[in-house]
Short mmCIF file of C-alpha atoms in Angstrom, two decimals:
data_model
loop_
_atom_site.label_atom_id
_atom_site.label_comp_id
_atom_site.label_asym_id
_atom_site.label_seq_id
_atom_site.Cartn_x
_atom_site.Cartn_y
_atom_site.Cartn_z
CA UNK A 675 51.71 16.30 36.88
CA UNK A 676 48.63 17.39 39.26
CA UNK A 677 50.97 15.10 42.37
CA UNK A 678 54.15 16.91 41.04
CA UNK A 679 52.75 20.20 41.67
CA UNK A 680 50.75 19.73 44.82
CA UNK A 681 54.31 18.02 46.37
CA UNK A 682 56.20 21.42 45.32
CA UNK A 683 53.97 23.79 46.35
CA UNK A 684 53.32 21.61 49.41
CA UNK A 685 57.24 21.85 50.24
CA UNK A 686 57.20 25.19 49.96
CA UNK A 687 54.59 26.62 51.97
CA UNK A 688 55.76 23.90 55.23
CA UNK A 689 58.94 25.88 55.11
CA UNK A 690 60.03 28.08 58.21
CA UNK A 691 62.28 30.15 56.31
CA UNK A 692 61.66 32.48 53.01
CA UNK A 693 61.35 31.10 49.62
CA UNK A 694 62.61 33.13 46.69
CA UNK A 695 61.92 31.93 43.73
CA UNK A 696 64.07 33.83 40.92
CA UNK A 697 62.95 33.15 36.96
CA UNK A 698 66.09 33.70 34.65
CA UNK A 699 69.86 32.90 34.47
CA UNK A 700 71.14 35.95 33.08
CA UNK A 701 72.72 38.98 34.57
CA UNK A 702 69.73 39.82 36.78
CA UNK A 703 68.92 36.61 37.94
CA UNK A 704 72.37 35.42 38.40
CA UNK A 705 72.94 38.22 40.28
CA UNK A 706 70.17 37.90 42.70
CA UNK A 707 70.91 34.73 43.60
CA UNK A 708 74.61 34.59 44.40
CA UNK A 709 73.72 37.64 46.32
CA UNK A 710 70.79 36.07 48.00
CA UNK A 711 72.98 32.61 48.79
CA UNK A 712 74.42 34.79 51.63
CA UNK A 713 70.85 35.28 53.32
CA UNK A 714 68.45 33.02 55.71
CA UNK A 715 66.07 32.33 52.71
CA UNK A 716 65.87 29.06 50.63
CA UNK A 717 66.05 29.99 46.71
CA UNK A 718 64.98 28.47 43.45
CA UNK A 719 66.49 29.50 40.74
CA UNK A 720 64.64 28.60 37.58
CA UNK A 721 66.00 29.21 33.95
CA UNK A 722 65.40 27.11 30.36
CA UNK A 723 68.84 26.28 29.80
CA UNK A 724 70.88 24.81 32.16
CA UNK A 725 73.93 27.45 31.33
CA UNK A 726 74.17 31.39 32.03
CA UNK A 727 75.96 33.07 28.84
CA UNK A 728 78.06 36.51 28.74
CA UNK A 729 75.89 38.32 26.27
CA UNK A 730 78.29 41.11 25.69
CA UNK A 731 80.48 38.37 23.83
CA UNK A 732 77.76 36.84 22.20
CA UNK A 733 78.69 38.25 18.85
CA UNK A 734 82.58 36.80 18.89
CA UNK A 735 80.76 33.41 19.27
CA UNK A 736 78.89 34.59 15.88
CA UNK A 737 82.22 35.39 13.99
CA UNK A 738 84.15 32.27 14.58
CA UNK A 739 86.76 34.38 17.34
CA UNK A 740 85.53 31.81 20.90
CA UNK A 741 83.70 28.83 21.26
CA UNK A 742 80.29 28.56 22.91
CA UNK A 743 82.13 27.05 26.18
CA UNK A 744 84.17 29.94 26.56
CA UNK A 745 81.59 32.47 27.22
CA UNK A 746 79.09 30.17 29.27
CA UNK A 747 79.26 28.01 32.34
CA UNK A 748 76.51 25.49 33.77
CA UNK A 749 74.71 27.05 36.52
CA UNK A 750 74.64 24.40 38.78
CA UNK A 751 78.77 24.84 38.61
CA UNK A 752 78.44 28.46 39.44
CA UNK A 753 76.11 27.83 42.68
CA UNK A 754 77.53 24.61 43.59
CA UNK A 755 78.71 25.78 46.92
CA UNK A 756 75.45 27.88 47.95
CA UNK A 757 73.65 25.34 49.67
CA UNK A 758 70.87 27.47 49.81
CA UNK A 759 69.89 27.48 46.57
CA UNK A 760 68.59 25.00 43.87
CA UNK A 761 68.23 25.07 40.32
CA UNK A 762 65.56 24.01 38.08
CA UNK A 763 66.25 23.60 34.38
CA UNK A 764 62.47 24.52 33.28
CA UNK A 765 60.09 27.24 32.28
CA UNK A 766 57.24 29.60 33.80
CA UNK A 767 54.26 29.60 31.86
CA UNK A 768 51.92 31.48 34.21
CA UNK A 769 51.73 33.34 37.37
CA UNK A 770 48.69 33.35 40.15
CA UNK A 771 50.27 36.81 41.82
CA UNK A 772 47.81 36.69 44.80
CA UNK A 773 47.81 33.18 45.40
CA UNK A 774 52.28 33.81 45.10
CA UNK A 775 52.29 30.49 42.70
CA UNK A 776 53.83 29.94 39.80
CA UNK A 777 53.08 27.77 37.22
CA UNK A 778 56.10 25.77 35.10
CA UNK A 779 55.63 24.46 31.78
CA UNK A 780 56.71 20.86 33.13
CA UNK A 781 52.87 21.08 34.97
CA UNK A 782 55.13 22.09 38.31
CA UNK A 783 53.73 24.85 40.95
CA UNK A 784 56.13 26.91 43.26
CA UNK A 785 54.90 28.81 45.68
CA UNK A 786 57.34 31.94 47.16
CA UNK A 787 57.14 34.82 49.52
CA UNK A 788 59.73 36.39 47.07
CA UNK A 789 59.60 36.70 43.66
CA UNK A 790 62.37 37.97 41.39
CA UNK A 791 61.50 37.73 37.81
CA UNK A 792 64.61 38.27 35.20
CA UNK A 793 63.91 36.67 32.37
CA UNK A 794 65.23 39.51 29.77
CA UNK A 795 64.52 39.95 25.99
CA UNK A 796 64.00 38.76 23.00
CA UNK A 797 64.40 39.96 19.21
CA UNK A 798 61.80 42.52 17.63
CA UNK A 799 60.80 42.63 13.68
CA UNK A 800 58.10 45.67 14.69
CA UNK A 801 55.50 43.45 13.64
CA UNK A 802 57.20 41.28 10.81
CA UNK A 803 58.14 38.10 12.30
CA UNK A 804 58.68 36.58 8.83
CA UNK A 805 61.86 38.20 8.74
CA UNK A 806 62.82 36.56 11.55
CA UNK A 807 63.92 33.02 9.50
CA UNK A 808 65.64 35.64 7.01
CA UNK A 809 67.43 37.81 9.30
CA UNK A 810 68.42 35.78 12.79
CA UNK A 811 69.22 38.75 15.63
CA UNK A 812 71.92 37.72 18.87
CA UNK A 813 70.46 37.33 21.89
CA UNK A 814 71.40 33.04 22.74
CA UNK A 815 74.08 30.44 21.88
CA UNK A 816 71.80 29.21 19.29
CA UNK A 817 71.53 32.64 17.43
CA UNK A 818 74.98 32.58 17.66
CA UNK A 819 76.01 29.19 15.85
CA UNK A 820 73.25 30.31 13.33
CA UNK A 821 75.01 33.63 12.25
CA UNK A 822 78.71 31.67 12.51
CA UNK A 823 77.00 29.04 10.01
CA UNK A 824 75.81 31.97 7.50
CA UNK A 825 78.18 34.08 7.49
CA UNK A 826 81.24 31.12 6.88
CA UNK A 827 79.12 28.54 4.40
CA UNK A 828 78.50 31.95 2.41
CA UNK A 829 82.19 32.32 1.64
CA UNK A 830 82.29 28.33 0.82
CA UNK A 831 79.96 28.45 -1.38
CA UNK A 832 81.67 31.15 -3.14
CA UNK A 833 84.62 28.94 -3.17
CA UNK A 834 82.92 26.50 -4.71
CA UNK A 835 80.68 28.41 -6.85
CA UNK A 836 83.71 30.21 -8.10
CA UNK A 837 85.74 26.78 -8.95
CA UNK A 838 82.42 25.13 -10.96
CA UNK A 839 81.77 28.52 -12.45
CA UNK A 840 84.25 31.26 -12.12
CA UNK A 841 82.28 33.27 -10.57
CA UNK A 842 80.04 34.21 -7.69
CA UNK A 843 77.38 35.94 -6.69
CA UNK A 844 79.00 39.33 -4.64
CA UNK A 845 79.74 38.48 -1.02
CA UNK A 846 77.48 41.48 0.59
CA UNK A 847 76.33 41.11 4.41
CA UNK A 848 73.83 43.09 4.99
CA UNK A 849 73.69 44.36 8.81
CA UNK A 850 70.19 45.67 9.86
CA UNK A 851 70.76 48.07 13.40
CA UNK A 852 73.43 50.68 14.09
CA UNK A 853 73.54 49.82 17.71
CA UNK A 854 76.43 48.37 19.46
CA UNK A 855 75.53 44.74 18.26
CA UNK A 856 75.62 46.02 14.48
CA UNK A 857 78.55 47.64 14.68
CA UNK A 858 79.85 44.54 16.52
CA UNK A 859 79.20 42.26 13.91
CA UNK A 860 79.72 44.76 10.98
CA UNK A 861 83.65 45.25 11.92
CA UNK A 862 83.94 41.40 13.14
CA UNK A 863 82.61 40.39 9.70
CA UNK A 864 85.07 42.64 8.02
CA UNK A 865 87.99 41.82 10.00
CA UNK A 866 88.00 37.88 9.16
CA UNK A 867 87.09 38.68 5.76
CA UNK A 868 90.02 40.89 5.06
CA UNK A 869 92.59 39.19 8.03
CA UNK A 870 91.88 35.73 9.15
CA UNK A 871 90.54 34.19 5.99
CA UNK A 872 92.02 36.15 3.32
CA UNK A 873 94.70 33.17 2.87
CA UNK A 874 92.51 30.27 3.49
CA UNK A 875 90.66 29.84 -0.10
CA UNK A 876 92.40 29.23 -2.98
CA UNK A 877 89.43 30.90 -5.82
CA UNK A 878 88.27 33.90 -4.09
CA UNK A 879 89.45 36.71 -3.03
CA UNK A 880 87.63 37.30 1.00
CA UNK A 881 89.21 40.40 0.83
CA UNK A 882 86.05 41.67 -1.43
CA UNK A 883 83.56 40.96 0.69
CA UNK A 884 81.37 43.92 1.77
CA UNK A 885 79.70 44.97 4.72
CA UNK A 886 76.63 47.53 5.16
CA UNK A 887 75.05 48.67 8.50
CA UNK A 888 71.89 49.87 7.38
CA UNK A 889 70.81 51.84 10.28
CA UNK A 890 66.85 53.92 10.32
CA UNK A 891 67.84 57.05 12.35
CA UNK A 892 70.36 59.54 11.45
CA UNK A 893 73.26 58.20 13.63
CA UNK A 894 75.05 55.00 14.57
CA UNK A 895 75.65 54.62 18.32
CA UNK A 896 72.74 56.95 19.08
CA UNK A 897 73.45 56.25 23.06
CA UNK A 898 76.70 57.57 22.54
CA UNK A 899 78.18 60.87 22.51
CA UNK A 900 78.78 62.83 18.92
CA UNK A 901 82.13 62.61 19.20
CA UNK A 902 82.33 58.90 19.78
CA UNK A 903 79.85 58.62 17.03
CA UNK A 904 82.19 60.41 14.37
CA UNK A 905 85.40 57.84 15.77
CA UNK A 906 83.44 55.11 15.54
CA UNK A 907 82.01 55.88 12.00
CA UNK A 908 85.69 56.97 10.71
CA UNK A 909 87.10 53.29 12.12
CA UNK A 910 84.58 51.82 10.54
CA UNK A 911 85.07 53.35 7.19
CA UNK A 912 88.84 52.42 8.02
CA UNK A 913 87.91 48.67 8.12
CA UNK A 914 85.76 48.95 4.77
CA UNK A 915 82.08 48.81 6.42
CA UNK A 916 79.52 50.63 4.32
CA UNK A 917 77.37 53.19 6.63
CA UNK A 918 73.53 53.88 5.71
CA UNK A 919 72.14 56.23 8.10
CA UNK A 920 68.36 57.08 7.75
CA UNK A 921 67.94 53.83 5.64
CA UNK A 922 64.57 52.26 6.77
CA UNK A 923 64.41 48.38 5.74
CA UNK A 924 60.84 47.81 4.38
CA UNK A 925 61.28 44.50 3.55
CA UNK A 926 63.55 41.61 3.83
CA UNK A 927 63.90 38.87 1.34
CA UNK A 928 65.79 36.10 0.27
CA UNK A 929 68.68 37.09 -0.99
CA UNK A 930 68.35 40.48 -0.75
CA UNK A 931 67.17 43.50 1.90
CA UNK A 932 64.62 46.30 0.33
CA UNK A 933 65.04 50.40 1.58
CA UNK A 934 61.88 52.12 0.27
CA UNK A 935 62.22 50.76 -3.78
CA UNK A 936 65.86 50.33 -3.75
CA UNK A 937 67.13 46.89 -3.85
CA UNK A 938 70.50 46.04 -1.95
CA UNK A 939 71.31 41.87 -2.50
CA UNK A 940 72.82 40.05 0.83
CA UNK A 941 74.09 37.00 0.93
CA UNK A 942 73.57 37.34 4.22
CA UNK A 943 71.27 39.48 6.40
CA UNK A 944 71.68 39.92 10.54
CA UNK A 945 69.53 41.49 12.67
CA UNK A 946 70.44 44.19 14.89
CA UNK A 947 67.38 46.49 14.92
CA UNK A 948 65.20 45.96 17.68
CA UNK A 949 64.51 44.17 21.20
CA UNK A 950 61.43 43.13 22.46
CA UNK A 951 60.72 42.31 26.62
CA UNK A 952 60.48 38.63 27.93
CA UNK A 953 56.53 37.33 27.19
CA UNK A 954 56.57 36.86 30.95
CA UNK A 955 56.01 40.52 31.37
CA UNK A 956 52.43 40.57 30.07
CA UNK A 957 52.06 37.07 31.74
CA UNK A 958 52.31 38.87 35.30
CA UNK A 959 49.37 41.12 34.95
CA UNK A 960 51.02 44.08 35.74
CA UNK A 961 51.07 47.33 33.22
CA UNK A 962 53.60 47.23 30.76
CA UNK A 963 54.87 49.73 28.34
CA UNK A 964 55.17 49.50 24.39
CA UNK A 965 58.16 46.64 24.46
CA UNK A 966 56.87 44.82 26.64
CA UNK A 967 58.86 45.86 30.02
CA UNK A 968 56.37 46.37 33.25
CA UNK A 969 56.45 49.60 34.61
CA UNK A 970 58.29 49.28 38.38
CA UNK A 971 58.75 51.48 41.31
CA UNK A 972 61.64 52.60 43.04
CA UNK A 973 62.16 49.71 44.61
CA UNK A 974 61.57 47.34 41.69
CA UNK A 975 58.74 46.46 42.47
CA UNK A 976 55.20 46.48 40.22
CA UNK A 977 52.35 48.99 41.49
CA UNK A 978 50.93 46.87 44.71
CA UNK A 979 53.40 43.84 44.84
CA UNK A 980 56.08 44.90 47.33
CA UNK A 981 56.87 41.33 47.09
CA UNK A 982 57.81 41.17 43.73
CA UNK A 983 60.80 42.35 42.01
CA UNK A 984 61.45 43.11 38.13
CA UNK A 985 64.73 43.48 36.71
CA UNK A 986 66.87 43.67 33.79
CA UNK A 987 65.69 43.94 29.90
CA UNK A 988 62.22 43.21 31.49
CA UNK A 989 61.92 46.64 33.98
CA UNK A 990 60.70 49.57 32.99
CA UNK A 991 62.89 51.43 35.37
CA UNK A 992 63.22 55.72 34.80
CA UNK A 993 65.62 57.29 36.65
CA UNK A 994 66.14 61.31 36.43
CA UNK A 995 63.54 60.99 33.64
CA UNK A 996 64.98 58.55 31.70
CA UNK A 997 64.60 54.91 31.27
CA UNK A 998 67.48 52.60 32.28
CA UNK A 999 69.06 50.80 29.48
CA UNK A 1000 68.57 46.97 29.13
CA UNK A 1001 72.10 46.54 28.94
CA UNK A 1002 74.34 44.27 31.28
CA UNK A 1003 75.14 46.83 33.39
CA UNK A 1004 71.90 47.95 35.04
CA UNK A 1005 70.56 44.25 35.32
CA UNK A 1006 73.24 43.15 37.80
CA UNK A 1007 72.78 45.84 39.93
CA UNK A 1008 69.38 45.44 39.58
CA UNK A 1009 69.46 41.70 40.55
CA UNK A 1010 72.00 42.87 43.88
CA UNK A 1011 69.44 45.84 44.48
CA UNK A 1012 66.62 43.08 44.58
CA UNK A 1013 68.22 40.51 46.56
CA UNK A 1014 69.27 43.02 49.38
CA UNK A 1015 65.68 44.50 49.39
CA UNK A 1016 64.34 40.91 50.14
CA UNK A 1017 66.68 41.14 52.71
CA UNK A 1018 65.16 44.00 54.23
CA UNK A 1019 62.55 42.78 54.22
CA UNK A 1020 62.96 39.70 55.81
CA UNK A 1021 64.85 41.51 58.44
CA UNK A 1022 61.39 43.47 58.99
CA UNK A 1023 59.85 40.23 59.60
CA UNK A 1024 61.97 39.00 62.03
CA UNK A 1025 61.48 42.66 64.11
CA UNK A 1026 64.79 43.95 63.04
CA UNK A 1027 65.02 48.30 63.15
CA UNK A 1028 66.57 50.39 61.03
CA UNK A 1029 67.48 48.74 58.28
CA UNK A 1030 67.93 50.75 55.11
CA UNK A 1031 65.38 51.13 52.56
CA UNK A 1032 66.50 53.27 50.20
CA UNK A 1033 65.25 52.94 46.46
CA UNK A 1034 67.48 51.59 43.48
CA UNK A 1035 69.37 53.87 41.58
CA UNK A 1036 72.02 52.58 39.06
CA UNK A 1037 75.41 53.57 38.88
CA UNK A 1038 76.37 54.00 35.21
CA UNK A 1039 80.26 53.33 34.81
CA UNK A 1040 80.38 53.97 31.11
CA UNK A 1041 79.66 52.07 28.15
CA UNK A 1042 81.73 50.28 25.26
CA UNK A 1043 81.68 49.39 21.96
CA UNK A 1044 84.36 47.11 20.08
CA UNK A 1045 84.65 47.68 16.13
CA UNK A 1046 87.48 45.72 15.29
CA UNK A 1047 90.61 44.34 16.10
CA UNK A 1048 92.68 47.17 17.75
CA UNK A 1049 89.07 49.60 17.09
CA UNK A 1050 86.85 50.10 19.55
CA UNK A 1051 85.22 53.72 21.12
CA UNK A 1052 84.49 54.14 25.10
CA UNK A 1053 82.23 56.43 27.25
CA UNK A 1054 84.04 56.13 30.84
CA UNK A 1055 82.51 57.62 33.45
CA UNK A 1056 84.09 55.56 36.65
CA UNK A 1057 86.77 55.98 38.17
CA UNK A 1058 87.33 58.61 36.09
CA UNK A 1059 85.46 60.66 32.96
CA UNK A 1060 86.95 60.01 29.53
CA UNK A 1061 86.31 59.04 25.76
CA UNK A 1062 88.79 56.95 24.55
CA UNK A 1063 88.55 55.46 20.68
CA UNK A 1064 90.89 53.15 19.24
CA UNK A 1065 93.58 51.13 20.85
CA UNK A 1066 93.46 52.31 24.45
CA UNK A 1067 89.31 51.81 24.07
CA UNK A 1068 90.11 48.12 22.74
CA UNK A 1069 92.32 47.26 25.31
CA UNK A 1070 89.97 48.95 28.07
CA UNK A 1071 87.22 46.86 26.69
CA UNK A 1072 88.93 43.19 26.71
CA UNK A 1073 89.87 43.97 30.23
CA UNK A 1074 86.40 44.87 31.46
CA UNK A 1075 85.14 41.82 29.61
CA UNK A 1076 87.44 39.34 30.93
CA UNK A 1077 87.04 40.58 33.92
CA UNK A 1078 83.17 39.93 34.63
CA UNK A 1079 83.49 36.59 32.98
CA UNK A 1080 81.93 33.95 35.88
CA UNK A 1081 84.58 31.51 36.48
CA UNK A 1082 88.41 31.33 36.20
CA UNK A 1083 88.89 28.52 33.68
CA UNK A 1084 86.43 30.78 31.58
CA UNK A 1085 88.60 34.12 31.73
CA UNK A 1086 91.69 31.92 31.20
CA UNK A 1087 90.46 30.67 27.72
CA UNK A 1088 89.25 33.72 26.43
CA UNK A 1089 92.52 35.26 27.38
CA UNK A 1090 94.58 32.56 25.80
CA UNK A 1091 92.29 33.06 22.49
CA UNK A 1092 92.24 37.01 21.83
CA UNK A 1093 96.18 36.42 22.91
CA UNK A 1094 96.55 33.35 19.96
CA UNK A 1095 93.98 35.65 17.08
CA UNK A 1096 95.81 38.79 17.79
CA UNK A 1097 99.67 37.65 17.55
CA UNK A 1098 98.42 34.84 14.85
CA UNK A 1099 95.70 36.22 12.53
CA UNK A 1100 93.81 33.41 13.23
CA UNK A 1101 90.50 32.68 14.73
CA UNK A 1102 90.01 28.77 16.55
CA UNK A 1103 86.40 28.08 16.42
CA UNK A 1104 85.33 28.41 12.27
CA UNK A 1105 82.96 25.41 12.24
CA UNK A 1106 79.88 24.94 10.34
CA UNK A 1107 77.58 23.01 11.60
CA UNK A 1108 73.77 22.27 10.30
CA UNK A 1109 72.56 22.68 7.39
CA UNK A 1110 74.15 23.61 4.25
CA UNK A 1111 71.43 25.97 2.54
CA UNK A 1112 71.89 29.36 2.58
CA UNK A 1113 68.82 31.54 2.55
CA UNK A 1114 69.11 33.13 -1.01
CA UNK A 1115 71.91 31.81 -2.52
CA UNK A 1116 70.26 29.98 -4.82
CA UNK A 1117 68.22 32.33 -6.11
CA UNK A 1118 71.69 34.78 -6.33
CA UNK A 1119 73.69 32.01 -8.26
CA UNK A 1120 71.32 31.36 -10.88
CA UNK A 1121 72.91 31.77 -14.36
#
C-alpha cells in the first residue's frame, strides 16, 4: 500500500500540467468534470460506486415505476471520450490540505493543485440512528431497492396472511418528512396501491391501504409558496394520503411510529425528515455549520484555500442572506462555477489578463414536486414566472426530468416506461429481492 501511494503521488507531482482531483459522482462532481474535460488540466475523478444516479428519480426506483438502470449510467461510459480525465472507483478517508494530498481508503495518496470536493449527503435521525434500520430514507440505489422490497412484500404478506387467516394486519405506511421526497413517496405509494395493483391479488383489497405524511412543522412543502402548498395538500387528499402537520415523531418502532403518547402502527415506515452533509466535510478541517456543510466564500472556496472548491449538499453557500438549497439544481452549477474558476486560475498561471473572476451566484429556475400520476405542483421562475399544479405541472416535470437524464439510451427508457404505466396502469420493475422479513410484521400479525 505504502509503494501504491508513493507511485500516485509520485505521478502526480512530475506532471507539467494541473491536476484536479474531484471527490464525488453526483451532480457537482459530474459537473465539474465534464466541464473541466475541455481544459489543459489532467483530472481524477474519484467516487465509491462506479455509477452516477439521477436523484430526483430516486423515489420511482422505490415504488416499482423504473429500474435501477434507467436512472444511472457507469461513469467511465459518461467520460469515455474525455481523455483527460480518469476515474477511480474508491474512497477519501483523509485530507493533508497543506501538503494538497489526499488519502483513499484503498491506502492510495493523490496529490492535486485543484481540489473539488462533492461528495453530497447523507440521511439524518437528529441523533437517533437506531431508527435508521426501522425507517430507511432515499438518498442511493440501495435505499431504493430497500423501500421497493418493504413497501411490495408488505402487501404479500397480506395476501398471504389474509388466505391462512382471513385477515391482516391494516396496510398503513407511515411517511416521516413533508418535503418533496415525502410527498413523493406518499402519492407514489398511493397510486400503485389504488391503480397498478388493485387487480393483481386475489384476497385483499390494495385499494385500503393508507398513507400518512407525518410532517413536524405546520406545512408540507415549506420551500414552496402557500398557494402551492394548499394544491398540493388538496391533490393529496384527492389521492387518499393522510396529512399530519405539526406531528413530531418521538420514537420509531417496529411496527409502529410514536407522536408524543399517541401510537400510529406502520407496516411500513420511510424516512423523509432530515439530511445530514457528507463526513468529508469535518474531515477537511475547515468550519462547518450544524449539518455538517463547510462554510465557503464567494468563490466556493473554504476561508484560506483558494485552491479548494466545495459544492453541492456539502457547501454552505448564502446568497442574498439565504443559504442555497442542496437540491440538484444549485450543485451543477456549482460544479460548472468550480471548474471554470480552476480555469481562471490556471489561466493566471500561465500570465493570461483579464480573465473574469466574478463570484458564484446561482440561478434558481424554479422548483418541482410530483404527487401522483397526472398531480404534481411547480414554482417556475425561468423563462417565465408561473405556478402551475396538476396536469400541466406533471407534464412540465417529466419533461425537465427526462431532459437532464445523462445519456440517450437512458432518456429513451424512461420515456418508453412513464409512456407504457400511464396508457397501461402498469408499473415494469415490482421485484422483491432480499430478504423476506418485514420489520414489524410479526409482531402486527400476532393473533
Amino acid at each position: 500500500m505504502a509503494d501504491e501511494a508513493v507511485g500516485l503521488a509520485g505521478a502526480a507531482a512530475g506532471r507539467v500540467r494541473r491536476r484536479v482531483v474531484v471527490l464525488g459522482g453526483g451532480f457537482g462532481g459530474m459537473n465539474a468534470a465534464l466541464r473541466l474535460a475541455e481544459l489543459p488540466v489532467d483530472v481524477t475523478l474519484v467516487d465509491r460506486k462506479n455509477y452516477h444516479t439521477f436523484q430526483p428519480l430516486l423515489y420511482q426506483v422505490a415504488l416499482a415505476v423504473l429500474s435501477p438502470a434507467d436512472i444511472a449510467q457507469p461513469i467511465r461510459s459518461i467520460l469515455r471520450n474525455k481523455r483527460n480525465v480518469e476515474v477511480l472507483m474508491d474512497e477519501a478517508v483523509g485530507f493533508d490540505v497543506e501538503a494538497h494530498r489526499v488519502t483513499l481508503k484503498s491506502g492510495a495518496v493523490l496529490v492535486y493543485d485543484y481540489l473539488v470536493v462533492a461528495t453530497g449527503s447523507s440521511h439524518s435521525y437528529f441523533g437517533r440512528d437506531d431508527w435508521a434500520k426501522l425507517a430507511p430514507g432515499l438518498k442511493t440505489v440501495e435505499d431504493a431497492l430497500e423501500m421497493r422490497r418493504r413497501v411490495l412484500l408488505a402487501f404479500e404478506l397480506a395476501e398471504r396472511q389474509m388466505l391462512e387467516r382471513g385477515t391482516h394486519p391494516p396496510l398503513n405506511f407511515v411517511v416521516i418528512g413533508g418535503g418533496p421526497t415525502g410527498v413523493e413517496l406518499a402519492g407514489a405509494i398511493s397510486d400503485i396501491a389504488r391503480l397498478y395493483m388493485r387487480k393483481d391479488f386475489r384476497h385483499i383489497d390494495t385499494r385500503s391501504a393508507k398513507v400518512i405524511i407525518l410532517e413536524g412543522s405546520p406545512h408540507i412543502l415549506g420551500m414552496y409558496p402557500e398557494d402551492l402548498q394548499l394544491k398540493a395538500r388538496q391533490q393529496l387528499e384527492a389521492l387518499g394520503v393522510q396529512l399530519r402537520t405539526g406531528a413530531q415523531v418521538t420514537d420509531v418502532q417496529p411496527g409502529y411510529v410514536m407522536v408524543g403518547t399517541e401510537r400510529i402502527d406502520a407496516v411500513v415506515t420511510l424516512w423523509a425528515a432530515g439530511v445530514q452533509a457528507s463526513p468529508l466535510g469535518k474531515l477537511l478541517g475547515f468550519a462547518v455549520d450544524r449539518r455538517g456543510c463547510v462554510l465557503v466564500d464567494e468563490h466556493l472556496n473554504p476561508e484560506g484555500h483558494p485552491e479548494i472548491f466545495v459544492c453541492g449538499d456539502l457547501a454552505h453557500f448564502e446568497q442574498d442572506g439565504k443559504q442555497v438549497p442542496g437540491v440538484a439544481q444549485p450543485a451543477m452549477q456549482m460544479g460548472t462555477y468550480a471548474a471554470r474558476r480552476i480555469g481562471v486560475l490556471v489561466g493566471r498561471e500561465a500570465g493570461s489578463e483579464g480573465l473574469a473572476t466574478k463570484g458564484f451566484r446561482y440561478f434558481d429556475k424554479g422548483d418541482m414536486a410530483t404527487i401522483g400520476r397526472k398531480a404534481a405542483v411547480a414554482k417556475i421562475v425561468w423563462p417565465f414566472k408561473a405556478h402551475w399544479s396538476g396536469f400541466m405541472a406533471w407534464l412540465a416535470w417529466l419533461t425537465v426530468h427526462i431532459f437532464f437524464l445523462i445519456g440517450f439510451r437512458n432518456r429513451l427508457s424512461v420515456f418508453r416506461q412513464w409512456a407504457w404505466t400511464y396508457l397501461t396502469l402498469q408499473d415494469g420493475a415490482r421485484l422483491i429481492t432480499g430478504s423476506q422479513d418485514l420489520p414489524g410484521w410479526v409482531e402486527q400479525g400476532k393473533e
